[in-house]
Amino acid sequence: MSSNVPSSSSGGAGSADSGAPRRNSKRPKYSKFTQQELPACKPILTPRWVISAFMLVSIVFIPIGVASLFASRDVVEIVYRYETDCIPESLRSDKVGYIQSPRDKSCNKILTVPKHMKQPIYVYYQLDNFYQNHRRYVKSRNDEQLRRPGQVNETTDCDPEDSTNGMPIVPCGLIAWSLFNDTYSFSRNNQQLTVNKKGISWKSDREHKFGKNVFPSNFQNGTLIGGAKLNQSIPLSEQEDLIVWMRTAALPTFRKLFGKIEMDLNANDSINVTLQNNYNTYSFNGKKKLVLSTTSWLGGKNDFLGIAYLTVGGLCFFLAMAFTVVYLVKPR
Amino acid sequence: MSGWERVRPSRSRLGLNFQRGENGTSSSRTVRLGRVQPQAPGHRTIYLNDREANQIVRFKGNSISTTKYNVLTFLPKGLFEQFRRVANLYFLMISILSTTPISPVHPITNVVPLSLVLFVSLVKEAFEDWKRFQNDMAINNSLIDVLQDQKWERVPWKKLQVGDIVKVKQDGFFPADLLFLASTNADGVCYIETANLDGETNLKIRKALERTWDYLAPEKASEFKGEVQCEQPNNSLYTFSGNLLFQKQTLPLTPNQILLRGCSLRNTEYIVGAVIFTGHESKVMMNAMNVPSKRSTLERKLDKLILALFGGLFIMCLIGAIGSGVFIDRKYYYLGLGESVENQFNPSNRFLVATLTMFTLITLYSTIIPISLYVSIEMIKFIQSTQFINKDLHMYHIETNTPALARTSNLNEELGQVEYIFSDKTGTLTRNLMEFFKCSIGGDVYGTGLTETEKGGAQRSGIKIEEAQKSANTAHEKGFNFDDARLMLGAWRNEPNPDSCKEFFRCLAICHTVLPEGDESPEKITYQAASPDEAALVTAAKNFGFFFYKRTPTMIYVRESHAEKMGKIQDVAYEILNVLEFNSTRKRQSVVCRYPDGRLVLYCKGADSVIYERLADVNNDLKKSTRQHLEQFGSAGLRTLCLAYRDLSSNIYESWNEKFIQAKSSLRDREKKLDEVAELIEKDLILIGCTAIEDKLQEGVPSCIETLSRAGIKIWMLTGDKMETAINIAYACNLINNNMKQFIISSETDEIREVENRVSRISYLACFYLSKLHALSKMQVKKELKKCLEEAQHYFHVVSGPKSALIIDGKCLMYALDPSLRGMLLNLSLNCSSVVCCRVSPLQKAQVTSLVKKGARKITLSIGDGANDVSMIQAAHCWHWNKWAGRNASRNGYASLSKKYPELYKEGIRNAFFKWRVVGIWAFFSFYQSLIFYHFVTTSSSKGQNSSGKMFGLWDVSTMAFTCVVVTVNLRLLMICNSITRWHYISVGGSILAWFIFIFIYSGVMTPYDRQENVFFVIYVLMSTFFFYLTLLLVPVVALLGDFIYQGVQRWLFPY
């Protein structure tokens, strides 16, 4: 064959490996990346792989589930729904009228402790059908004003609770305006149980979001009163009820911390609760509940995590078994 | 369409523009080839060498521009292009929405990414257009000699005007479509290479009108005054009609006098020509289709997907909006819904509330469509093409030192989904290297050796072939690969038919239009031929001892060895009396020559069909055996030609010659008359034998094609070659085999030819009849198509019936591409596993390609190497524009890519990885996952979350949920990867880590003015609880459990 006809044996893919690099060669440099030859694992879901993955999940999850469930079961919780109970039966036809009237709205209830409750016992109020997550509501605050003393006039976003009679409201906005104002006091055997209201808010809120030198002013001075009033001589950073309230809840049913009872309660103790039923949830048919609860390392009484862990772990175990059986009966 | 009709009566500039404007739509009509080209009566008149006279008409200048934008149009047009992308338009809308007060997010969150995306895309566009602009400039500014004041002045191409006289030197490109006036060669001929036009590398001969031969020197040329009346610019490369009014005579002009822009001059010192069509009006430019912005199927599917997503988004938002309209109520006094409340929350007008909330929600949820989608896809593709394709060692061709080169990154993903390959033949499938391989003389076959087709076939059937030992005296050179000692070095004298051999060799040496070049020695001479076949035949004659070394207009000189006696070498001069040239209808070529001893012989070579028709009724045994050999050669993939001769008596010749001269000098229908005259003498031929030429295939083509077809890829060969050649090549590269049912639709059938002849006789009188011809021919083609289709359907009903192949030629294709027949053609061709289209023009290539692309909605790939393939390539989805030998490399790459798992590849074709079903499954699982996220996180966070009994707020819960989403999504990505390299781990791990780093910083710093401090410290609060870790473990596992079970079961039960 003459030289200008390429011979059929050379050339082609095979020669790429052996070809000595020539001068000025445009031959691409070899790298594992460009040749797509990086070491790789191929996650092909082979039966063995699937089964062992399921087994692993069940082995990890079932113990966690059991632990969580035990933690949750340890928690003692007393829930008392009072929004109807606390209205005298004769006035229940016009609940809104009742709550808006200026009369004394206290009511009493005796709660029985079902099990020994170790201190601290947390007192919560739980509201229902209250949309703290509504866009208009969530936005209606001004963090600048809350934090910095000189920013009293900073009431952007606070409409319609931004000013009253031309004076800026501190704290402005709908959230603060609608501050929860039911109060609870507890006594056992005629002995007052102190409710500690210190330290019920997150420290970061207290220290960074609410100023030490910011004091309420013109608050709840308008024609419409939304909720609790604030003591004008206490700085916002110490108004822990407000701080708790203003950490808006994610869902329309939410709990917020009211205080702590730093005393053990024994089983079958009778607790006398005196409620000041001031807050209007009757307009929108919201429930109100009083909750007394202990905590575990995992928090309050919530079986969900434990059950979820157990379910998933169990399901995976079942699947692992099922796949194993199928694999043994009918291997691929 | 109507543009043509309207143009006809008008000869103004206006009419010209009209036609150009309409060109895009009327392309199916204007691409009439051959004699069916309708002659537009509207013509242009060009005054040669007279700029002032031409100025009135204002022909277009010779500068060209292929850019998409200019400085002014760049921004509007470029932005328009960008906003043609649904996603960009969508984000523009969102950005506008987000500047209004109803938006829950700051406009910056939408405007910045959009601007970034647009900016990057525009920069890319600008860069590409700049390169095009520079390229145009380079062309426009290249210099050419123009006649000015009796001198040749060098001016840039763009200054050239219609009517100018130019000089083009050897190897120079023609700056515009020229009328060929004079050449330095004798006989006013010049040789041109049309590789840029049709990809054929062999030289073509153009001949100037005899009257203009003298105008070569500048002084003489400046005296030239003439007027050309010719057709309006059109895109038909092979036709031209016009007259030269010169010295009060009207000389008809044919394509033979036209030098097209894009061709280059060869073997001629220089030529002088007059500019006829300039710039965008030149035929090659008229043939160029607009540069389409290629959008891949994936991209178009993404558009659809985005629309679907938008639909989903719309429904979501609608539900949300209605919900908010229903919800809003003054009873929620804590929302402060007084009388003066803003519209969006005004319970008095719930409809307005819903409407405004709708927009709010759209803005809020807009991220359901990722804005970075296109940008990331483009980046991925860029990396794919620059890093993976261009640097692929398997695609590197070592002999030419060429790596693969992906010219665009737009279409990478389509490569894996190609279902139809459109391939040019010459230079792509074959090397365009013809080699004399075998012959049959006087009933004996000569030549051993196996063709590639035979080797391939043998390999497939598992037979080992021992390569026959080459005999020592084998002469092998370019064009000659013949191995049989019986014919070499005069050995043929001992064969049974030495006289036949002698005639055979003489026929080879005399009957051709080849020009010898270089030294008159067998080693150094090179042959310039109109086709490589011819060169191969002459080379063969040389090797057999009949060395053709010199040609004058009337003589052919052959150095004959062993002709009279063993060992005797003598130079013989044959007088060439007439040359009956080859054309596609005649399919043969004849030469009448006179021997030195006065013997008059007609040598004829041509296709077997035409030669056999004209054989004298003698020696039928020879005919029979030769026909057998022909079939044998044909099935071996060789191109065959029959050789014959006829002894003429001088009176027969003289009387015929008179007629011939008459025909030759006739002005009307000259070709036709010549053909008729040729018929008179090309009869009673005596068969000598036949030749078999191998068109060398590119390396590995048959096996590659076989692999491809096993992978379910259908291959269409679109070639300008004649049908027989095309079929042979198709056989040779396994495109067609004998097991296939072949449907042949050819314009060479008697019916069509008859119709054509009948009409064409009168058609010269009135254009009207042309339409009739069309109609008739169309009917015929329709009939054929229908017949084939029925037959085909019959075949396809039979399960596992033979594969089928469709063979159609350009003329029929022209009719079949008519809208009314298109469907039928498509139907038929899609049922065939391979399709061969012969004698097709570049534009037809494009039409066929887009027919399949649009009609069948399949991914197409075009392979070609010449400019003639450009339109086809642009019409297709993707292409391999193989430069030089890079083609080998790419072929290798192809083979190695798909060789391993051809059947697996089918999966890719079925586009299984991007189907609506898959999309649906993804949507279902994402819905499931979102349910999990919401319920698990909210339910588990409804109580105090650590021993301090404090409660989580809105932002704690949402941060928790989002963290779960980030982790889950990234793990899901890891799950769908086919192979996981360390880069995957890095990117997935990095994404999760990046989120944590971000949230650590973002919730750790107080930035006074830009946001509410809702997220402040959130992550630290979260991370101080066990709840966080337990949820983070639980939620992703549960969310992915669904996918995992689905994938596991699918892999288990339905692996493929």
PDB file of C-alpha atoms in Angstrom, chain A residues 122-273:
ATOM      1  CA  TYR A 122     -45.038  24.862  83.046  1.00  0.00           C
ATOM      2  CA  VAL A 123     -48.229  26.814  82.696  1.00  0.00           C
ATOM      3  CA  TYR A 124     -49.357  27.380  79.135  1.00  0.00           C
ATOM      4  CA  TYR A 125     -52.323  28.938  77.511  1.00  0.00           C
ATOM      5  CA  GLN A 126     -53.477  27.396  74.298  1.00  0.00           C
ATOM      6  CA  LEU A 127     -55.494  29.279  71.733  1.00  0.00           C
ATOM      7  CA  ASP A 128     -57.325  27.851  68.802  1.00  0.00           C
ATOM      8  CA  ASN A 129     -58.432  29.348  65.521  1.00  0.00           C
ATOM      9  CA  PHE A 130     -56.124  32.246  66.159  1.00  0.00           C
ATOM     10  CA  TYR A 131     -54.130  33.047  63.060  1.00  0.00           C
ATOM     11  CA  GLN A 132     -50.935  34.506  64.379  1.00  0.00           C
ATOM     12  CA  ASN A 133     -49.422  33.382  61.088  1.00  0.00           C
ATOM     13  CA  HIS A 134     -51.622  35.551  58.945  1.00  0.00           C
ATOM     14  CA  ARG A 135     -49.563  37.670  56.622  1.00  0.00           C
ATOM     15  CA  ARG A 136     -51.115  40.914  57.754  1.00  0.00           C
ATOM     16  CA  TYR A 137     -50.618  39.979  61.372  1.00  0.00           C
ATOM     17  CA  VAL A 138     -47.081  38.684  61.131  1.00  0.00           C
ATOM     18  CA  LYS A 139     -45.884  41.789  59.385  1.00  0.00           C
ATOM     19  CA  SER A 140     -47.545  44.153  61.759  1.00  0.00           C
ATOM     20  CA  ARG A 141     -44.631  44.997  63.998  1.00  0.00           C
ATOM     21  CA  ASN A 142     -41.506  47.060  63.867  1.00  0.00           C
ATOM     22  CA  ASP A 143     -38.395  45.431  65.201  1.00  0.00           C
ATOM     23  CA  GLU A 144     -36.416  48.636  65.057  1.00  0.00           C
ATOM     24  CA  GLN A 145     -38.815  50.332  67.379  1.00  0.00           C
ATOM     25  CA  LEU A 146     -38.824  47.387  69.740  1.00  0.00           C
ATOM     26  CA  ARG A 147     -35.098  47.223  69.951  1.00  0.00           C
ATOM     27  CA  ARG A 148     -33.751  50.709  69.867  1.00  0.00           C
ATOM     28  CA  PRO A 149     -34.716  53.448  72.293  1.00  0.00           C
ATOM     29  CA  GLY A 150     -34.521  56.312  69.833  1.00  0.00           C
ATOM     30  CA  GLN A 151     -36.780  54.766  67.252  1.00  0.00           C
ATOM     31  CA  VAL A 152     -40.120  55.539  68.800  1.00  0.00           C
ATOM     32  CA  ASN A 153     -41.379  57.119  65.613  1.00  0.00           C
ATOM     33  CA  GLU A 154     -40.380  54.128  63.552  1.00  0.00           C
ATOM     34  CA  THR A 155     -43.802  52.627  62.992  1.00  0.00           C
ATOM     35  CA  THR A 156     -43.542  51.394  59.429  1.00  0.00           C
ATOM     36  CA  ASP A 157     -45.640  48.269  58.789  1.00  0.00           C
ATOM     37  CA  CYS A 158     -47.615  48.824  61.986  1.00  0.00           C
ATOM     38  CA  ASP A 159     -50.792  50.097  60.387  1.00  0.00           C
ATOM     39  CA  PRO A 160     -53.464  50.348  61.733  1.00  0.00           C
ATOM     40  CA  GLU A 161     -51.943  50.289  65.205  1.00  0.00           C
ATOM     41  CA  ASP A 162     -49.144  52.699  64.452  1.00  0.00           C
ATOM     42  CA  SER A 163     -50.255  55.805  66.249  1.00  0.00           C
ATOM     43  CA  THR A 164     -52.997  57.098  68.420  1.00  0.00           C
ATOM     44  CA  ASN A 165     -53.981  60.740  68.457  1.00  0.00           C
ATOM     45  CA  GLY A 166     -50.906  61.475  66.410  1.00  0.00           C
ATOM     46  CA  MET A 167     -48.583  59.869  68.915  1.00  0.00           C
ATOM     47  CA  PRO A 168     -46.595  56.808  67.972  1.00  0.00           C
ATOM     48  CA  ILE A 169     -47.526  53.653  69.798  1.00  0.00           C
ATOM     49  CA  VAL A 170     -44.765  51.664  71.445  1.00  0.00           C
ATOM     50  CA  PRO A 171     -44.881  48.748  70.859  1.00  0.00           C
ATOM     51  CA  CYS A 172     -46.757  49.340  67.667  1.00  0.00           C
ATOM     52  CA  GLY A 173     -48.552  46.902  65.423  1.00  0.00           C
ATOM     53  CA  LEU A 174     -51.308  44.365  65.598  1.00  0.00           C
ATOM     54  CA  ILE A 175     -49.319  41.690  67.353  1.00  0.00           C
ATOM     55  CA  ALA A 176     -48.564  43.770  70.388  1.00  0.00           C
ATOM     56  CA  TRP A 177     -52.008  45.306  70.316  1.00  0.00           C
ATOM     57  CA  SER A 178     -53.687  41.913  70.538  1.00  0.00           C
ATOM     58  CA  LEU A 179     -51.559  40.797  73.486  1.00  0.00           C
ATOM     59  CA  PHE A 180     -53.181  37.987  75.424  1.00  0.00           C
ATOM     60  CA  ASN A 181     -54.592  39.164  78.723  1.00  0.00           C
ATOM     61  CA  ASP A 182     -56.140  36.238  80.536  1.00  0.00           C
ATOM     62  CA  THR A 183     -54.384  35.592  83.808  1.00  0.00           C
ATOM     63  CA  TYR A 184     -54.205  32.578  86.007  1.00  0.00           C
ATOM     64  CA  SER A 185     -53.417  32.132  89.629  1.00  0.00           C
ATOM     65  CA  PHE A 186     -53.136  28.849  91.427  1.00  0.00           C
ATOM     66  CA  SER A 187     -53.556  27.745  94.981  1.00  0.00           C
ATOM     67  CA  ARG A 188     -53.288  24.402  96.674  1.00  0.00           C
ATOM     68  CA  ASN A 189     -54.975  23.916  99.978  1.00  0.00           C
ATOM     69  CA  ASN A 190     -55.493  27.660 100.151  1.00  0.00           C
ATOM     70  CA  GLN A 191     -51.836  28.153  99.759  1.00  0.00           C
ATOM     71  CA  GLN A 192     -50.832  30.294  96.835  1.00  0.00           C
ATOM     72  CA  LEU A 193     -48.673  28.613  94.206  1.00  0.00           C
ATOM     73  CA  THR A 194     -46.302  31.208  92.872  1.00  0.00           C
ATOM     74  CA  VAL A 195     -46.149  31.444  89.111  1.00  0.00           C
ATOM     75  CA  ASN A 196     -42.697  32.506  88.076  1.00  0.00           C
ATOM     76  CA  LYS A 197     -42.921  34.642  84.968  1.00  0.00           C
ATOM     77  CA  LYS A 198     -39.196  35.188  84.613  1.00  0.00           C
ATOM     78  CA  GLY A 199     -37.363  33.293  81.956  1.00  0.00           C
ATOM     79  CA  ILE A 200     -40.393  32.179  79.974  1.00  0.00           C
ATOM     80  CA  SER A 201     -39.120  33.780  76.782  1.00  0.00           C
ATOM     81  CA  TRP A 202     -36.150  32.737  74.674  1.00  0.00           C
ATOM     82  CA  LYS A 203     -33.037  34.437  75.808  1.00  0.00           C
ATOM     83  CA  SER A 204     -32.162  35.632  72.328  1.00  0.00           C
ATOM     84  CA  ASP A 205     -35.477  37.442  72.052  1.00  0.00           C
ATOM     85  CA  ARG A 206     -35.097  39.043  75.406  1.00  0.00           C
ATOM     86  CA  GLU A 207     -31.592  40.237  74.885  1.00  0.00           C
ATOM     87  CA  HIS A 208     -31.564  41.216  71.253  1.00  0.00           C
ATOM     88  CA  LYS A 209     -35.033  41.892  69.955  1.00  0.00           C
ATOM     89  CA  PHE A 210     -36.491  43.925  72.787  1.00  0.00           C
ATOM     90  CA  GLY A 211     -34.576  46.890  74.043  1.00  0.00           C
ATOM     91  CA  LYS A 212     -33.614  47.412  77.658  1.00  0.00           C
ATOM     92  CA  ASN A 213     -34.393  51.102  77.387  1.00  0.00           C
ATOM     93  CA  VAL A 214     -37.514  50.942  75.345  1.00  0.00           C
ATOM     94  CA  PHE A 215     -40.613  51.632  77.346  1.00  0.00           C
ATOM     95  CA  PRO A 216     -44.206  51.258  76.277  1.00  0.00           C
ATOM     96  CA  SER A 217     -46.002  54.459  75.438  1.00  0.00           C
ATOM     97  CA  ASN A 218     -49.460  55.270  74.117  1.00  0.00           C
ATOM     98  CA  PHE A 219     -50.126  51.556  74.253  1.00  0.00           C
ATOM     99  CA  GLN A 220     -53.802  50.555  74.199  1.00  0.00           C
ATOM    100  CA  ASN A 221     -54.808  54.209  74.343  1.00  0.00           C
ATOM    101  CA  GLY A 222     -57.001  54.059  71.300  1.00  0.00           C
ATOM    102  CA  THR A 223     -60.707  53.554  71.060  1.00  0.00           C
ATOM    103  CA  LEU A 224     -60.348  49.870  70.500  1.00  0.00           C
ATOM    104  CA  ILE A 225     -58.526  47.886  73.089  1.00  0.00           C
ATOM    105  CA  GLY A 226     -57.117  44.675  71.684  1.00  0.00           C
ATOM    106  CA  GLY A 227     -55.698  43.029  74.748  1.00  0.00           C
ATOM    107  CA  ALA A 228     -53.410  43.463  77.693  1.00  0.00           C
ATOM    108  CA  LYS A 229     -51.988  46.748  78.755  1.00  0.00           C
ATOM    109  CA  LEU A 230     -48.362  47.148  79.628  1.00  0.00           C
ATOM    110  CA  ASN A 231     -46.714  48.733  82.573  1.00  0.00           C
ATOM    111  CA  GLN A 232     -45.097  51.822  81.161  1.00  0.00           C
ATOM    112  CA  SER A 233     -42.269  51.794  83.655  1.00  0.00           C
ATOM    113  CA  ILE A 234     -40.941  48.390  82.730  1.00  0.00           C
ATOM    114  CA  PRO A 235     -38.718  48.170  79.663  1.00  0.00           C
ATOM    115  CA  LEU A 236     -39.822  45.895  76.848  1.00  0.00           C
ATOM    116  CA  SER A 237     -36.988  43.483  77.464  1.00  0.00           C
ATOM    117  CA  GLU A 238     -38.582  42.594  80.765  1.00  0.00           C
ATOM    118  CA  GLN A 239     -42.147  42.359  79.525  1.00  0.00           C
ATOM    119  CA  GLU A 240     -41.831  38.637  79.002  1.00  0.00           C
ATOM    120  CA  ASP A 241     -45.515  38.061  78.261  1.00  0.00           C
ATOM    121  CA  LEU A 242     -45.184  40.434  75.351  1.00  0.00           C
ATOM    122  CA  ILE A 243     -41.970  38.794  74.179  1.00  0.00           C
ATOM    123  CA  VAL A 244     -43.553  35.371  74.263  1.00  0.00           C
ATOM    124  CA  TRP A 245     -46.624  36.628  72.470  1.00  0.00           C
ATOM    125  CA  MET A 246     -44.649  38.324  69.806  1.00  0.00           C
ATOM    126  CA  ARG A 247     -42.788  35.190  68.846  1.00  0.00           C
ATOM    127  CA  THR A 248     -45.647  34.424  66.527  1.00  0.00           C
ATOM    128  CA  ALA A 249     -46.889  30.890  66.283  1.00  0.00           C
ATOM    129  CA  ALA A 250     -46.725  28.777  63.200  1.00  0.00           C
ATOM    130  CA  LEU A 251     -50.209  27.345  63.310  1.00  0.00           C
ATOM    131  CA  PRO A 252     -53.651  28.641  64.296  1.00  0.00           C
ATOM    132  CA  THR A 253     -53.626  26.327  67.280  1.00  0.00           C
ATOM    133  CA  PHE A 254     -50.734  27.199  69.501  1.00  0.00           C
ATOM    134  CA  ARG A 255     -49.477  27.154  73.032  1.00  0.00           C
ATOM    135  CA  LYS A 256     -47.592  29.880  74.711  1.00  0.00           C
ATOM    136  CA  LEU A 257     -45.779  29.788  77.981  1.00  0.00           C
ATOM    137  CA  PHE A 258     -47.481  31.689  80.779  1.00  0.00           C
ATOM    138  CA  GLY A 259     -45.174  30.893  83.666  1.00  0.00           C
ATOM    139  CA  LYS A 260     -43.616  28.178  85.746  1.00  0.00           C
ATOM    140  CA  ILE A 261     -44.693  26.717  89.064  1.00  0.00           C
ATOM    141  CA  GLU A 262     -41.505  25.779  90.770  1.00  0.00           C
ATOM    142  CA  MET A 263     -42.987  23.276  93.141  1.00  0.00           C
ATOM    143  CA  ASP A 264     -43.804  19.574  92.888  1.00  0.00           C
ATOM    144  CA  LEU A 265     -47.453  18.658  92.696  1.00  0.00           C
ATOM    145  CA  ASN A 266     -48.535  15.341  94.100  1.00  0.00           C
ATOM    146  CA  ALA A 267     -51.003  12.961  92.673  1.00  0.00           C
ATOM    147  CA  ASN A 268     -54.609  13.754  93.549  1.00  0.00           C
ATOM    148  CA  ASP A 269     -53.715  17.228  94.701  1.00  0.00           C
ATOM    149  CA  SER A 270     -56.523  19.650  94.073  1.00  0.00           C
ATOM    150  CA  ILE A 271     -55.410  22.817  92.485  1.00  0.00           C
ATOM    151  CA  ASN A 272     -57.655  25.784  92.661  1.00  0.00           C
ATOM    152  CA  VAL A 273     -57.289  27.929  89.572  1.00  0.00           C
TER     153      VAL A 273
END
